[in-house]
């Protein structure tokens, strides 16, 4: 067990000891049917934080049984009732900000200040969807030929499987649970096995907010496919919402095809960060640092490819290297740390192999470039320049603290380079020419365009990608649509010919 530690304002031993270690099914915490368990470790130190029950297929089906059993009753609750549960959940998560932030830093590695930022960001999805719950509109219209008056209404899709990744343990859960509660859906939530502790605490918090038994069920285990496969094949499940890698998203979409299951897919990214010759370079560097280094570079929106106009590439590069060299790498629980560890050794090896491949494909290492010896999975903040566009670092998601710089000479070339991977989630454009925004927005095949802004995520915006970055939107007015079916009711016009 981790040593007593009161960094931040939370006693970590007390917090970890208070967490449930079982599966949450039908309003009860229970042991896995196999009796098996798995350890959750701190990526900064390797210490074991907790040992949790490991769910198998039987446990997953038991969780769906619980969700299916209460779906009808839950769908009939009033919008106001569901809205008030989400409001209380928002308040409780906010009151417990230090506890949530501490858990995320311990299990995921991000610096405590960033974890606090995620609590605020994640809680906002609960508040936003509390507000959206009571604003689910249909419409009414007479069909053009007359004879039928039509009414549309929204109904919950039904029991949902929600699968979340390890990089934003709270926000990725609230972004799905918030709209599912708002719409009146019941849920089986499967967090990532690397960071399940935040979800355990979140489930406890939802119960205290008044969520009835069976509406939210949480199962996590070391074999995620054993959990998801039987549920996706089960006709009682009506939707799968997945955030994670494109590789796993494709597997789930193939499985979902057999059941013609509704899917929302928030998948990988490979964001271009484009700086034009008329940009404010200091503002662009500040935006680059936020877009690249937030979450240790482990974000689907992370800037991956820095496409810089040749007239400003020297100035931008020099300032970016200076900013990267000023960062402090270390345990996210320590004061003054900007960059925590990567999530696991496999992730660090992948980042190192991308850097090696880039070096073999023409890149010069301007700073960093190596793993850091000692405990934890630390990697130096790194800037590369000159890798070829067919190098892996251009084509693949980096998911680490590595910025790779490329040059372009005109707008069309920038757009072509930006679009030249299978991904289409976030993109960033820095320029002082307002007309350029609209030309770029037309040309860029991305679900999100940040203009002179390095961080654009917010509960109020429709977040999602195109191409291999996924399907559907989370957050915004659109987020709730993913959890509702539109039903059309055709009513005979009383004045129509009989
Ligand atoms: P991952 O695909 O390995 O895992 C995501 C989730 O899927 C985890 O809960 C995992 O247990 C589960 N999983 C893994 N294999 C599975 C299988 N065969 N069947 C069913 N479930 C399975 O991804 P990750 O490494 O946890 O997360 C990083 C990825 O997530 C990156 O590609 C990142 O870009 C993406 N991501 C996307 C968004 C977005 O909104 N688009 C947000 C955050 C992360």
JSON list of N, CA, C and O in Angstrom, two decimals, residues 293-339:
[
{"chain": "A", "resi": 293, "resn": "UNK", "atom": "N", "xyz": [1.34, 19.84, -24.65]},
{"chain": "A", "resi": 293, "resn": "UNK", "atom": "CA", "xyz": [1.81, 19.30, -23.37]},
{"chain": "A", "resi": 293, "resn": "UNK", "atom": "C", "xyz": [0.71, 19.05, -22.35]},
{"chain": "A", "resi": 293, "resn": "UNK", "atom": "O", "xyz": [0.96, 18.43, -21.31]},
{"chain": "A", "resi": 294, "resn": "UNK", "atom": "N", "xyz": [-0.52, 19.55, -22.60]},
{"chain": "A", "resi": 294, "resn": "UNK", "atom": "CA", "xyz": [-1.61, 19.23, -21.68]},
{"chain": "A", "resi": 294, "resn": "UNK", "atom": "C", "xyz": [-1.71, 17.71, -21.56]},
{"chain": "A", "resi": 294, "resn": "UNK", "atom": "O", "xyz": [-1.60, 17.00, -22.56]},
{"chain": "A", "resi": 295, "resn": "UNK", "atom": "N", "xyz": [-1.86, 17.23, -20.34]},
{"chain": "A", "resi": 295, "resn": "UNK", "atom": "CA", "xyz": [-2.02, 15.79, -20.13]},
{"chain": "A", "resi": 295, "resn": "UNK", "atom": "C", "xyz": [-0.80, 15.00, -20.59]},
{"chain": "A", "resi": 295, "resn": "UNK", "atom": "O", "xyz": [-0.91, 13.85, -21.03]},
{"chain": "A", "resi": 296, "resn": "UNK", "atom": "N", "xyz": [0.40, 15.62, -20.51]},
{"chain": "A", "resi": 296, "resn": "UNK", "atom": "CA", "xyz": [1.66, 14.94, -20.86]},
{"chain": "A", "resi": 296, "resn": "UNK", "atom": "C", "xyz": [1.67, 14.54, -22.34]},
{"chain": "A", "resi": 296, "resn": "UNK", "atom": "O", "xyz": [2.34, 13.59, -22.76]},
{"chain": "A", "resi": 297, "resn": "UNK", "atom": "N", "xyz": [0.87, 15.23, -23.13]},
{"chain": "A", "resi": 297, "resn": "UNK", "atom": "CA", "xyz": [0.78, 14.87, -24.55]},
{"chain": "A", "resi": 297, "resn": "UNK", "atom": "C", "xyz": [-0.14, 13.68, -24.80]},
{"chain": "A", "resi": 297, "resn": "UNK", "atom": "O", "xyz": [-0.32, 13.25, -25.94]},
{"chain": "A", "resi": 298, "resn": "UNK", "atom": "N", "xyz": [-0.75, 13.15, -23.73]},
{"chain": "A", "resi": 298, "resn": "UNK", "atom": "CA", "xyz": [-1.61, 11.96, -23.87]},
{"chain": "A", "resi": 298, "resn": "UNK", "atom": "C", "xyz": [-3.07, 12.41, -23.99]},
{"chain": "A", "resi": 298, "resn": "UNK", "atom": "O", "xyz": [-3.89, 12.12, -23.11]},
{"chain": "A", "resi": 299, "resn": "UNK", "atom": "N", "xyz": [-3.36, 13.13, -25.05]},
{"chain": "A", "resi": 299, "resn": "UNK", "atom": "CA", "xyz": [-4.74, 13.58, -25.30]},
{"chain": "A", "resi": 299, "resn": "UNK", "atom": "C", "xyz": [-5.05, 13.35, -26.77]},
{"chain": "A", "resi": 299, "resn": "UNK", "atom": "O", "xyz": [-4.17, 13.50, -27.63]},
{"chain": "A", "resi": 300, "resn": "UNK", "atom": "N", "xyz": [-6.31, 12.99, -27.03]},
{"chain": "A", "resi": 300, "resn": "UNK", "atom": "CA", "xyz": [-6.70, 12.76, -28.43]},
{"chain": "A", "resi": 300, "resn": "UNK", "atom": "C", "xyz": [-6.64, 14.05, -29.23]},
{"chain": "A", "resi": 300, "resn": "UNK", "atom": "O", "xyz": [-6.49, 14.03, -30.44]},
{"chain": "A", "resi": 301, "resn": "UNK", "atom": "N", "xyz": [-6.73, 15.19, -28.53]},
{"chain": "A", "resi": 301, "resn": "UNK", "atom": "CA", "xyz": [-6.65, 16.49, -29.21]},
{"chain": "A", "resi": 301, "resn": "UNK", "atom": "C", "xyz": [-5.22, 17.02, -29.27]},
{"chain": "A", "resi": 301, "resn": "UNK", "atom": "O", "xyz": [-4.99, 18.14, -29.76]},
{"chain": "A", "resi": 302, "resn": "UNK", "atom": "N", "xyz": [-4.26, 16.28, -28.75]},
{"chain": "A", "resi": 302, "resn": "UNK", "atom": "CA", "xyz": [-2.88, 16.79, -28.67]},
{"chain": "A", "resi": 302, "resn": "UNK", "atom": "C", "xyz": [-2.34, 17.15, -30.06]},
{"chain": "A", "resi": 302, "resn": "UNK", "atom": "O", "xyz": [-2.51, 16.39, -31.02]},
{"chain": "A", "resi": 303, "resn": "UNK", "atom": "N", "xyz": [-1.68, 18.31, -30.13]},
{"chain": "A", "resi": 303, "resn": "UNK", "atom": "CA", "xyz": [-1.03, 18.70, -31.39]},
{"chain": "A", "resi": 303, "resn": "UNK", "atom": "C", "xyz": [0.07, 17.69, -31.69]},
{"chain": "A", "resi": 303, "resn": "UNK", "atom": "O", "xyz": [0.93, 17.43, -30.85]},
{"chain": "A", "resi": 304, "resn": "UNK", "atom": "N", "xyz": [0.00, 17.09, -32.85]},
{"chain": "A", "resi": 304, "resn": "UNK", "atom": "CA", "xyz": [0.97, 16.06, -33.22]},
{"chain": "A", "resi": 304, "resn": "UNK", "atom": "C", "xyz": [1.95, 16.56, -34.27]},
{"chain": "A", "resi": 304, "resn": "UNK", "atom": "O", "xyz": [3.11, 16.23, -34.26]},
{"chain": "A", "resi": 305, "resn": "UNK", "atom": "N", "xyz": [1.39, 17.35, -35.19]},
{"chain": "A", "resi": 305, "resn": "UNK", "atom": "CA", "xyz": [2.21, 17.76, -36.35]},
{"chain": "A", "resi": 305, "resn": "UNK", "atom": "C", "xyz": [2.23, 19.29, -36.41]},
{"chain": "A", "resi": 305, "resn": "UNK", "atom": "O", "xyz": [1.20, 19.91, -36.66]},
{"chain": "A", "resi": 306, "resn": "UNK", "atom": "N", "xyz": [3.39, 19.88, -36.15]},
{"chain": "A", "resi": 306, "resn": "UNK", "atom": "CA", "xyz": [3.51, 21.34, -36.17]},
{"chain": "A", "resi": 306, "resn": "UNK", "atom": "C", "xyz": [3.89, 21.76, -37.59]},
{"chain": "A", "resi": 306, "resn": "UNK", "atom": "O", "xyz": [5.03, 21.55, -38.02]},
{"chain": "A", "resi": 307, "resn": "UNK", "atom": "N", "xyz": [2.93, 22.30, -38.31]},
{"chain": "A", "resi": 307, "resn": "UNK", "atom": "CA", "xyz": [3.14, 22.73, -39.70]},
{"chain": "A", "resi": 307, "resn": "UNK", "atom": "C", "xyz": [3.36, 24.24, -39.66]},
{"chain": "A", "resi": 307, "resn": "UNK", "atom": "O", "xyz": [2.43, 25.01, -39.36]},
{"chain": "A", "resi": 308, "resn": "UNK", "atom": "N", "xyz": [4.57, 24.67, -39.93]},
{"chain": "A", "resi": 308, "resn": "UNK", "atom": "CA", "xyz": [4.94, 26.07, -39.69]},
{"chain": "A", "resi": 308, "resn": "UNK", "atom": "C", "xyz": [5.40, 26.70, -41.01]},
{"chain": "A", "resi": 308, "resn": "UNK", "atom": "O", "xyz": [6.22, 26.11, -41.74]},
{"chain": "A", "resi": 309, "resn": "UNK", "atom": "N", "xyz": [4.87, 27.90, -41.30]},
{"chain": "A", "resi": 309, "resn": "UNK", "atom": "CA", "xyz": [5.25, 28.59, -42.54]},
{"chain": "A", "resi": 309, "resn": "UNK", "atom": "C", "xyz": [6.76, 28.86, -42.53]},
{"chain": "A", "resi": 309, "resn": "UNK", "atom": "O", "xyz": [7.32, 29.24, -41.50]},
{"chain": "A", "resi": 310, "resn": "UNK", "atom": "N", "xyz": [7.39, 28.70, -43.69]},
{"chain": "A", "resi": 310, "resn": "UNK", "atom": "CA", "xyz": [8.86, 28.79, -43.75]},
{"chain": "A", "resi": 310, "resn": "UNK", "atom": "C", "xyz": [9.39, 30.16, -43.30]},
{"chain": "A", "resi": 310, "resn": "UNK", "atom": "O", "xyz": [10.50, 30.25, -42.80]},
{"chain": "A", "resi": 311, "resn": "UNK", "atom": "N", "xyz": [8.57, 31.22, -43.44]},
{"chain": "A", "resi": 311, "resn": "UNK", "atom": "CA", "xyz": [9.06, 32.56, -43.03]},
{"chain": "A", "resi": 311, "resn": "UNK", "atom": "C", "xyz": [9.18, 32.69, -41.51]},
{"chain": "A", "resi": 311, "resn": "UNK", "atom": "O", "xyz": [9.89, 33.57, -41.03]},
{"chain": "A", "resi": 312, "resn": "UNK", "atom": "N", "xyz": [8.43, 31.87, -40.77]},
{"chain": "A", "resi": 312, "resn": "UNK", "atom": "CA", "xyz": [8.47, 32.01, -39.29]},
{"chain": "A", "resi": 312, "resn": "UNK", "atom": "C", "xyz": [8.95, 30.76, -38.58]},
{"chain": "A", "resi": 312, "resn": "UNK", "atom": "O", "xyz": [8.95, 30.70, -37.35]},
{"chain": "A", "resi": 313, "resn": "UNK", "atom": "N", "xyz": [9.41, 29.78, -39.37]},
{"chain": "A", "resi": 313, "resn": "UNK", "atom": "CA", "xyz": [9.75, 28.49, -38.73]},
{"chain": "A", "resi": 313, "resn": "UNK", "atom": "C", "xyz": [10.94, 28.62, -37.77]},
{"chain": "A", "resi": 313, "resn": "UNK", "atom": "O", "xyz": [10.96, 27.98, -36.71]},
{"chain": "A", "resi": 314, "resn": "UNK", "atom": "N", "xyz": [11.92, 29.47, -38.12]},
{"chain": "A", "resi": 314, "resn": "UNK", "atom": "CA", "xyz": [13.10, 29.59, -37.22]},
{"chain": "A", "resi": 314, "resn": "UNK", "atom": "C", "xyz": [12.68, 30.18, -35.88]},
{"chain": "A", "resi": 314, "resn": "UNK", "atom": "O", "xyz": [13.02, 29.66, -34.82]},
{"chain": "A", "resi": 315, "resn": "UNK", "atom": "N", "xyz": [11.92, 31.30, -35.94]},
{"chain": "A", "resi": 315, "resn": "UNK", "atom": "CA", "xyz": [11.51, 31.97, -34.69]},
{"chain": "A", "resi": 315, "resn": "UNK", "atom": "C", "xyz": [10.62, 31.05, -33.84]},
{"chain": "A", "resi": 315, "resn": "UNK", "atom": "O", "xyz": [10.83, 30.91, -32.63]},
{"chain": "A", "resi": 316, "resn": "UNK", "atom": "N", "xyz": [9.65, 30.40, -34.51]},
{"chain": "A", "resi": 316, "resn": "UNK", "atom": "CA", "xyz": [8.74, 29.52, -33.76]},
{"chain": "A", "resi": 316, "resn": "UNK", "atom": "C", "xyz": [9.52, 28.38, -33.11]},
{"chain": "A", "resi": 316, "resn": "UNK", "atom": "O", "xyz": [9.33, 28.07, -31.93]},
{"chain": "A", "resi": 317, "resn": "UNK", "atom": "N", "xyz": [10.42, 27.78, -33.87]},
{"chain": "A", "resi": 317, "resn": "UNK", "atom": "CA", "xyz": [11.17, 26.62, -33.36]},
{"chain": "A", "resi": 317, "resn": "UNK", "atom": "C", "xyz": [12.01, 27.00, -32.15]},
{"chain": "A", "resi": 317, "resn": "UNK", "atom": "O", "xyz": [12.01, 26.31, -31.13]},
{"chain": "A", "resi": 318, "resn": "UNK", "atom": "N", "xyz": [12.73, 28.12, -32.29]},
{"chain": "A", "resi": 318, "resn": "UNK", "atom": "CA", "xyz": [13.59, 28.56, -31.20]},
{"chain": "A", "resi": 318, "resn": "UNK", "atom": "C", "xyz": [12.78, 28.80, -29.92]},
{"chain": "A", "resi": 318, "resn": "UNK", "atom": "O", "xyz": [13.16, 28.37, -28.83]},
{"chain": "A", "resi": 319, "resn": "UNK", "atom": "N", "xyz": [11.64, 29.47, -30.07]},
{"chain": "A", "resi": 319, "resn": "UNK", "atom": "CA", "xyz": [10.82, 29.78, -28.88]},
{"chain": "A", "resi": 319, "resn": "UNK", "atom": "C", "xyz": [10.17, 28.52, -28.31]},
{"chain": "A", "resi": 319, "resn": "UNK", "atom": "O", "xyz": [10.02, 28.40, -27.09]},
{"chain": "A", "resi": 320, "resn": "UNK", "atom": "N", "xyz": [9.80, 27.58, -29.18]},
{"chain": "A", "resi": 320, "resn": "UNK", "atom": "CA", "xyz": [9.20, 26.34, -28.68]},
{"chain": "A", "resi": 320, "resn": "UNK", "atom": "C", "xyz": [10.23, 25.52, -27.90]},
{"chain": "A", "resi": 320, "resn": "UNK", "atom": "O", "xyz": [9.94, 24.99, -26.82]},
{"chain": "A", "resi": 321, "resn": "UNK", "atom": "N", "xyz": [11.45, 25.45, -28.41]},
{"chain": "A", "resi": 321, "resn": "UNK", "atom": "CA", "xyz": [12.51, 24.71, -27.71]},
{"chain": "A", "resi": 321, "resn": "UNK", "atom": "C", "xyz": [12.76, 25.33, -26.34]},
{"chain": "A", "resi": 321, "resn": "UNK", "atom": "O", "xyz": [12.86, 24.63, -25.33]},
{"chain": "A", "resi": 322, "resn": "UNK", "atom": "N", "xyz": [12.82, 26.67, -26.29]},
{"chain": "A", "resi": 322, "resn": "UNK", "atom": "CA", "xyz": [13.05, 27.37, -25.00]},
{"chain": "A", "resi": 322, "resn": "UNK", "atom": "C", "xyz": [11.93, 27.02, -24.01]},
{"chain": "A", "resi": 322, "resn": "UNK", "atom": "O", "xyz": [12.19, 26.71, -22.84]},
{"chain": "A", "resi": 323, "resn": "UNK", "atom": "N", "xyz": [10.69, 27.05, -24.49]},
{"chain": "A", "resi": 323, "resn": "UNK", "atom": "CA", "xyz": [9.55, 26.76, -23.60]},
{"chain": "A", "resi": 323, "resn": "UNK", "atom": "C", "xyz": [9.58, 25.30, -23.14]},
{"chain": "A", "resi": 323, "resn": "UNK", "atom": "O", "xyz": [9.31, 25.01, -21.97]},
{"chain": "A", "resi": 324, "resn": "UNK", "atom": "N", "xyz": [9.95, 24.38, -24.02]},
{"chain": "A", "resi": 324, "resn": "UNK", "atom": "CA", "xyz": [9.99, 22.95, -23.64]},
{"chain": "A", "resi": 324, "resn": "UNK", "atom": "C", "xyz": [11.11, 22.72, -22.62]},
{"chain": "A", "resi": 324, "resn": "UNK", "atom": "O", "xyz": [10.95, 21.93, -21.68]},
{"chain": "A", "resi": 325, "resn": "UNK", "atom": "N", "xyz": [12.23, 23.42, -22.81]},
{"chain": "A", "resi": 325, "resn": "UNK", "atom": "CA", "xyz": [13.36, 23.20, -21.88]},
{"chain": "A", "resi": 325, "resn": "UNK", "atom": "C", "xyz": [13.09, 23.79, -20.50]},
{"chain": "A", "resi": 325, "resn": "UNK", "atom": "O", "xyz": [13.76, 23.43, -19.53]},
{"chain": "A", "resi": 326, "resn": "UNK", "atom": "N", "xyz": [12.10, 24.69, -20.40]},
{"chain": "A", "resi": 326, "resn": "UNK", "atom": "CA", "xyz": [11.79, 25.30, -19.10]},
{"chain": "A", "resi": 326, "resn": "UNK", "atom": "C", "xyz": [10.85, 24.42, -18.26]},
{"chain": "A", "resi": 326, "resn": "UNK", "atom": "O", "xyz": [10.56, 24.75, -17.11]},
{"chain": "A", "resi": 327, "resn": "UNK", "atom": "N", "xyz": [10.39, 23.30, -18.83]},
{"chain": "A", "resi": 327, "resn": "UNK", "atom": "CA", "xyz": [9.41, 22.47, -18.10]},
{"chain": "A", "resi": 327, "resn": "UNK", "atom": "C", "xyz": [10.10, 21.58, -17.07]},
{"chain": "A", "resi": 327, "resn": "UNK", "atom": "O", "xyz": [11.22, 21.11, -17.28]},
{"chain": "A", "resi": 328, "resn": "UNK", "atom": "N", "xyz": [9.39, 21.34, -15.97]},
{"chain": "A", "resi": 328, "resn": "UNK", "atom": "CA", "xyz": [9.90, 20.45, -14.93]},
{"chain": "A", "resi": 328, "resn": "UNK", "atom": "C", "xyz": [9.17, 19.10, -15.03]},
{"chain": "A", "resi": 328, "resn": "UNK", "atom": "O", "xyz": [7.93, 19.06, -15.00]},
{"chain": "A", "resi": 329, "resn": "UNK", "atom": "N", "xyz": [9.94, 18.04, -15.17]},
{"chain": "A", "resi": 329, "resn": "UNK", "atom": "CA", "xyz": [9.36, 16.69, -15.26]},
{"chain": "A", "resi": 329, "resn": "UNK", "atom": "C", "xyz": [9.43, 16.05, -13.88]},
{"chain": "A", "resi": 329, "resn": "UNK", "atom": "O", "xyz": [10.44, 16.17, -13.19]},
{"chain": "A", "resi": 330, "resn": "UNK", "atom": "N", "xyz": [8.36, 15.36, -13.46]},
{"chain": "A", "resi": 330, "resn": "UNK", "atom": "CA", "xyz": [8.42, 14.68, -12.16]},
{"chain": "A", "resi": 330, "resn": "UNK", "atom": "C", "xyz": [7.08, 14.10, -11.76]},
{"chain": "A", "resi": 330, "resn": "UNK", "atom": "O", "xyz": [6.13, 14.07, -12.54]},
{"chain": "A", "resi": 331, "resn": "UNK", "atom": "N", "xyz": [7.04, 13.66, -10.51]},
{"chain": "A", "resi": 331, "resn": "UNK", "atom": "CA", "xyz": [5.81, 13.09, -9.94]},
{"chain": "A", "resi": 331, "resn": "UNK", "atom": "C", "xyz": [4.75, 14.19, -9.87]},
{"chain": "A", "resi": 331, "resn": "UNK", "atom": "O", "xyz": [4.99, 15.24, -9.27]},
{"chain": "A", "resi": 332, "resn": "UNK", "atom": "N", "xyz": [3.60, 13.94, -10.46]},
{"chain": "A", "resi": 332, "resn": "UNK", "atom": "CA", "xyz": [2.54, 14.94, -10.53]},
{"chain": "A", "resi": 332, "resn": "UNK", "atom": "C", "xyz": [2.04, 15.40, -9.17]},
{"chain": "A", "resi": 332, "resn": "UNK", "atom": "O", "xyz": [1.40, 16.44, -9.07]},
{"chain": "A", "resi": 333, "resn": "UNK", "atom": "N", "xyz": [2.33, 14.64, -8.12]},
{"chain": "A", "resi": 333, "resn": "UNK", "atom": "CA", "xyz": [1.92, 15.05, -6.77]},
{"chain": "A", "resi": 333, "resn": "UNK", "atom": "C", "xyz": [2.84, 16.14, -6.21]},
{"chain": "A", "resi": 333, "resn": "UNK", "atom": "O", "xyz": [2.50, 16.79, -5.22]},
{"chain": "A", "resi": 334, "resn": "UNK", "atom": "N", "xyz": [4.01, 16.32, -6.83]},
{"chain": "A", "resi": 334, "resn": "UNK", "atom": "CA", "xyz": [4.97, 17.30, -6.28]},
{"chain": "A", "resi": 334, "resn": "UNK", "atom": "C", "xyz": [4.70, 18.70, -6.81]},
{"chain": "A", "resi": 334, "resn": "UNK", "atom": "O", "xyz": [4.30, 18.87, -7.97]},
{"chain": "A", "resi": 335, "resn": "UNK", "atom": "N", "xyz": [4.95, 19.68, -5.96]},
{"chain": "A", "resi": 335, "resn": "UNK", "atom": "CA", "xyz": [4.77, 21.08, -6.37]},
{"chain": "A", "resi": 335, "resn": "UNK", "atom": "C", "xyz": [5.69, 21.42, -7.53]},
{"chain": "A", "resi": 335, "resn": "UNK", "atom": "O", "xyz": [6.83, 20.94, -7.59]},
{"chain": "A", "resi": 336, "resn": "UNK", "atom": "N", "xyz": [5.21, 22.25, -8.43]},
{"chain": "A", "resi": 336, "resn": "UNK", "atom": "CA", "xyz": [6.06, 22.79, -9.49]},
{"chain": "A", "resi": 336, "resn": "UNK", "atom": "C", "xyz": [6.30, 21.85, -10.66]},
{"chain": "A", "resi": 336, "resn": "UNK", "atom": "O", "xyz": [7.05, 22.17, -11.57]},
{"chain": "A", "resi": 337, "resn": "UNK", "atom": "N", "xyz": [5.66, 20.68, -10.65]},
{"chain": "A", "resi": 337, "resn": "UNK", "atom": "CA", "xyz": [5.86, 19.74, -11.77]},
{"chain": "A", "resi": 337, "resn": "UNK", "atom": "C", "xyz": [4.92, 20.08, -12.91]},
{"chain": "A", "resi": 337, "resn": "UNK", "atom": "O", "xyz": [3.73, 20.32, -12.71]},
{"chain": "A", "resi": 338, "resn": "UNK", "atom": "N", "xyz": [5.48, 20.15, -14.14]},
{"chain": "A", "resi": 338, "resn": "UNK", "atom": "CA", "xyz": [4.66, 20.45, -15.32]},
{"chain": "A", "resi": 338, "resn": "UNK", "atom": "C", "xyz": [4.32, 19.20, -16.12]},
{"chain": "A", "resi": 338, "resn": "UNK", "atom": "O", "xyz": [3.32, 19.14, -16.83]},
{"chain": "A", "resi": 339, "resn": "UNK", "atom": "N", "xyz": [5.22, 18.21, -16.07]},
{"chain": "A", "resi": 339, "resn": "UNK", "atom": "CA", "xyz": [5.07, 17.03, -16.93]},
{"chain": "A", "resi": 339, "resn": "UNK", "atom": "C", "xyz": [5.23, 15.76, -16.09]},
{"chain": "A", "resi": 339, "resn": "UNK", "atom": "O", "xyz": [6.28, 15.55, -15.49]}
]
